[in-house]
CSV table of C-alpha atoms and ligand atoms in Angstrom, one decimal:
chain,number,residue,atom,x,y,z
A,1,MET,CA,-97.3,131.9,-184.9
A,2,ALA,CA,-96.0,129.8,-182.1
A,3,ARG,CA,-93.2,127.3,-182.8
A,4,LEU,CA,-94.3,124.4,-180.7
A,5,GLY,CA,-91.6,122.0,-179.5
A,6,MET,CA,-90.7,119.5,-176.8
A,7,VAL,CA,-87.7,119.6,-174.5
A,8,ILE,CA,-86.8,116.3,-172.7
A,9,ASP,CA,-84.5,116.2,-169.8
A,10,THR,CA,-82.5,113.0,-170.3
A,11,ALA,CA,-81.1,113.2,-166.7
A,12,LYS,CA,-84.6,112.6,-165.4
A,13,CYS,CA,-85.8,109.8,-167.7
A,14,VAL,CA,-85.9,106.4,-166.0
A,15,GLY,CA,-87.1,104.5,-169.0
A,16,CYS,CA,-90.4,103.5,-167.5
A,17,SER,CA,-92.3,103.6,-170.9
A,18,ASP,CA,-95.3,105.5,-169.4
A,19,CYS,CA,-95.0,107.9,-172.3
A,20,VAL,CA,-95.3,105.1,-174.8
A,21,VAL,CA,-98.3,103.5,-173.1
A,22,ALA,CA,-100.1,106.9,-172.7
A,23,CYS,CA,-99.6,107.7,-176.4
A,24,LYS,CA,-101.0,104.4,-177.5
A,25,ALA,CA,-104.1,104.8,-175.3
A,26,GLU,CA,-104.6,108.5,-176.1
A,27,ASN,CA,-104.3,108.0,-179.9
A,28,GLY,CA,-105.6,104.5,-180.4
A,29,VAL,CA,-102.3,103.5,-182.0
A,30,PRO,CA,-102.9,100.0,-183.4
A,31,ALA,CA,-101.1,96.9,-182.0
A,32,GLY,CA,-97.6,96.5,-183.3
A,33,PHE,CA,-97.1,100.2,-184.1
A,34,PHE,CA,-95.8,103.1,-182.1
A,35,ARG,CA,-95.9,106.9,-182.3
A,36,ASP,CA,-93.2,107.2,-179.6
A,37,TRP,CA,-90.6,104.8,-178.3
A,38,LEU,CA,-87.6,104.6,-176.0
A,39,THR,CA,-84.0,104.3,-177.0
A,40,GLU,CA,-80.7,104.3,-175.2
A,41,SER,CA,-77.3,105.3,-176.4
A,42,LEU,CA,-73.8,105.8,-174.9
A,43,ARG,CA,-72.9,109.5,-174.8
A,44,GLY,CA,-69.9,111.4,-173.5
A,45,ARG,CA,-66.3,110.3,-173.5
A,46,PHE,CA,-63.9,108.5,-171.2
A,47,PRO,CA,-63.7,109.0,-168.2
A,48,THR,CA,-67.3,110.2,-167.9
A,49,PRO,CA,-69.4,108.3,-170.5
A,50,HIS,CA,-73.1,107.7,-169.6
A,51,LEU,CA,-76.0,105.8,-170.9
A,52,GLU,CA,-78.7,108.2,-172.2
A,53,LEU,CA,-82.3,107.1,-172.1
A,54,ARG,CA,-84.5,108.9,-174.6
A,55,SER,CA,-88.2,109.1,-175.4
A,56,GLU,CA,-88.3,109.6,-179.1
A,57,ARG,CA,-91.0,110.6,-181.6
A,58,CYS,CA,-91.6,112.7,-184.7
A,59,ASN,CA,-89.4,115.8,-184.4
A,60,HIS,CA,-91.9,118.1,-186.0
A,61,CYS,CA,-89.0,119.4,-188.1
A,62,ASP,CA,-88.6,123.0,-189.2
A,63,ASP,CA,-87.6,121.8,-192.6
A,64,PRO,CA,-89.6,118.6,-193.0
A,65,PRO,CA,-88.7,116.4,-196.0
A,66,CYS,CA,-91.9,114.4,-195.3
A,67,VAL,CA,-94.0,117.5,-196.2
A,68,THR,CA,-92.0,118.5,-199.3
A,69,CYS,CA,-92.0,115.0,-200.8
A,70,CYS,CA,-95.8,114.4,-200.3
A,71,PRO,CA,-97.5,114.3,-203.7
A,72,THR,CA,-101.0,115.1,-202.4
A,73,GLY,CA,-100.4,117.7,-199.7
A,74,ALA,CA,-101.6,115.2,-197.1
A,75,SER,CA,-98.5,115.8,-195.0
A,76,HIS,CA,-98.6,119.4,-194.0
A,77,VAL,CA,-97.6,122.1,-191.5
A,78,HIS,CA,-100.4,123.0,-189.2
A,79,PRO,CA,-101.0,126.7,-189.2
A,80,TRP,CA,-101.1,126.9,-185.5
A,81,GLY,CA,-97.8,126.0,-183.9
A,82,GLY,CA,-96.1,124.6,-187.0
A,83,VAL,CA,-97.0,121.0,-185.9
A,84,ILE,CA,-96.4,118.5,-188.8
A,85,LEU,CA,-99.7,116.5,-189.5
A,86,VAL,CA,-101.1,114.1,-192.0
A,87,ASP,CA,-104.6,114.6,-193.5
A,88,HIS,CA,-105.8,111.0,-193.5
A,89,ASP,CA,-108.4,111.5,-196.2
A,90,ALA,CA,-105.8,113.1,-198.6
A,91,CYS,CA,-103.2,110.4,-198.0
A,92,VAL,CA,-102.9,107.8,-200.7
A,93,GLY,CA,-100.5,105.6,-198.7
A,94,CYS,CA,-97.6,106.0,-201.2
A,95,LYS,CA,-95.0,105.9,-198.3
A,96,ALA,CA,-92.8,108.6,-199.8
A,97,CYS,CA,-92.9,110.4,-196.4
A,98,ILE,CA,-92.0,107.3,-194.6
A,99,ALA,CA,-89.0,106.8,-196.8
A,100,SER,CA,-87.9,110.5,-196.4
A,101,CYS,CA,-88.0,110.7,-192.6
A,102,PRO,CA,-84.5,110.3,-191.2
A,103,TYR,CA,-85.9,109.4,-187.8
A,104,ASN,CA,-88.2,106.5,-188.9
A,105,ALA,CA,-90.9,108.4,-187.1
A,106,ARG,CA,-93.7,107.3,-189.5
A,107,PHE,CA,-95.5,104.1,-190.3
A,108,LEU,CA,-98.3,103.0,-192.6
A,109,HIS,CA,-101.5,102.7,-190.5
A,110,PRO,CA,-103.4,99.4,-191.2
A,111,GLU,CA,-106.2,101.6,-192.6
A,112,GLY,CA,-103.8,102.8,-195.4
A,113,TYR,CA,-102.6,106.2,-194.4
A,114,ALA,CA,-99.2,107.5,-193.0
A,115,ASP,CA,-99.3,107.9,-189.3
A,116,LYS,CA,-97.1,109.4,-186.6
A,117,CYS,CA,-97.0,111.6,-183.5
A,118,THR,CA,-99.2,114.7,-183.7
A,119,PHE,CA,-97.9,116.3,-180.5
A,120,CYS,CA,-101.5,115.4,-179.4
A,121,ILE,CA,-102.7,118.5,-181.3
A,122,HIS,CA,-106.3,117.7,-180.2
A,123,ARG,CA,-105.2,118.2,-176.6
A,124,VAL,CA,-102.9,121.1,-177.2
A,125,GLU,CA,-105.7,123.1,-178.9
A,126,LYS,CA,-107.6,122.7,-175.6
A,127,GLY,CA,-104.7,124.0,-173.6
A,128,GLN,CA,-103.5,120.6,-172.4
A,129,ASP,CA,-100.0,119.1,-172.7
A,130,PRO,CA,-99.5,116.1,-175.1
A,131,ALA,CA,-100.4,112.8,-173.3
A,132,CYS,CA,-96.8,111.7,-173.0
A,133,VAL,CA,-95.8,114.9,-171.3
A,134,SER,CA,-98.7,114.8,-168.9
A,135,VAL,CA,-98.1,111.3,-167.6
A,136,CYS,CA,-94.3,111.2,-167.2
A,137,PRO,CA,-93.8,110.4,-163.5
A,138,THR,CA,-90.4,112.1,-163.3
A,139,ARG,CA,-91.7,115.2,-165.2
A,140,CYS,CA,-88.8,114.9,-167.7
A,141,MET,CA,-90.8,116.3,-170.7
A,142,TYR,CA,-91.7,119.9,-171.3
A,143,PHE,CA,-93.8,121.3,-174.1
A,144,GLY,CA,-94.2,124.9,-175.3
A,145,ASP,CA,-93.3,127.7,-177.7
A,146,LEU,CA,-89.6,127.5,-178.6
A,147,ASP,CA,-89.8,131.1,-180.0
A,148,ASP,CA,-91.2,132.6,-176.8
A,149,PRO,CA,-88.2,133.6,-174.6
A,150,GLU,CA,-90.5,133.5,-171.5
A,151,SER,CA,-91.7,129.9,-172.1
A,152,GLU,CA,-90.5,127.1,-169.8
A,153,VAL,CA,-88.9,125.3,-172.8
A,154,SER,CA,-86.9,128.4,-173.8
A,155,LYS,CA,-85.7,129.0,-170.3
A,156,LEU,CA,-84.6,125.4,-169.9
A,157,LEU,CA,-82.7,125.5,-173.2
A,158,ALA,CA,-81.0,128.7,-172.2
A,159,SER,CA,-79.9,127.2,-168.9
A,160,ARG,CA,-78.7,123.7,-170.0
A,161,ARG,CA,-76.6,122.0,-172.6
A,162,SER,CA,-78.8,120.3,-175.2
A,163,HIS,CA,-78.7,118.3,-178.4
A,164,VAL,CA,-81.0,117.1,-181.2
A,165,LEU,CA,-81.0,113.8,-183.0
A,166,LEU,CA,-79.2,113.6,-186.4
A,167,PRO,CA,-78.4,117.3,-186.7
A,168,GLU,CA,-76.5,116.4,-189.9
A,169,ALA,CA,-79.8,115.6,-191.6
A,170,GLY,CA,-80.5,119.3,-191.6
A,171,THR,CA,-84.2,119.0,-190.8
A,172,GLY,CA,-84.3,121.3,-187.8
A,173,PRO,CA,-85.8,119.0,-185.1
A,174,ARG,CA,-88.1,120.6,-182.6
A,175,VAL,CA,-87.7,117.8,-180.1
A,176,ILE,CA,-84.7,118.8,-178.1
A,177,TYR,CA,-82.8,116.8,-175.4
A,178,LEU,CA,-81.3,118.3,-172.4
A,179,THR,CA,-77.9,116.6,-171.9
A,180,ALA,CA,-77.4,114.8,-168.6
B,1,SF4,FE1,-91.3,114.6,-190.9
B,1,SF4,FE2,-89.7,112.7,-189.8
B,1,SF4,FE3,-89.3,115.3,-189.3
B,1,SF4,FE4,-91.4,114.1,-188.3
B,1,SF4,S1,-89.3,113.6,-187.8
B,1,SF4,S2,-91.4,116.1,-189.3
B,1,SF4,S3,-92.0,112.6,-189.9
B,1,SF4,S4,-89.1,114.3,-191.3
B,2,SF4,FE1,-98.3,112.0,-198.6
B,2,SF4,FE2,-99.6,109.8,-197.7
B,2,SF4,FE3,-97.8,109.5,-199.6
B,2,SF4,FE4,-97.0,110.1,-197.1
B,2,SF4,S1,-98.0,108.2,-197.8
B,2,SF4,S2,-96.2,111.1,-199.0
B,2,SF4,S3,-98.7,111.5,-196.5
B,2,SF4,S4,-99.7,110.7,-199.8
């Protein structure tokens, strides 16, 4: 099974929010909610600190607390690629997954189910990149199999320094940031 993940080059992100707009349009995300978003934080140390711009979303964790805490099995690991998904029909809207996610990646959809990034699995199954990846004007996002040493994402990770968000949470994030 592939282990799908995203590699984002923070040196190339200009904070334009095209990824956020594309996600909302592609997935019909309701007004006031977001499946991806932009943040900025200060990284590095004196004398070379820098402002890191990041496009963030569900990390599709290797060890996802949102799946283990779900009482109905609605939150699950997709058998193809290990993408973390929510079965809307099986979700009872208890919000346990929302509380368990260290990344605040989930929200309760107005229709009553937990919602979040799906890595645009409906596009990926057709051989397309997630919408955010496909529209980025600086091409700062890459998507592929983290377990395939020949994939573009693996080669990038082998050639650059990288970091994940909140590694201390122990969830094994599969959205990985190339350090500027
Ligand atoms: Fe679950 Fe949050 Fe990890 Fe996504 S980022 S897989 S919602 S724990
Ligand atoms: Fe599972 Fe839905 Fe409850 Fe989340 S809100 S834990 S997906 S039943």
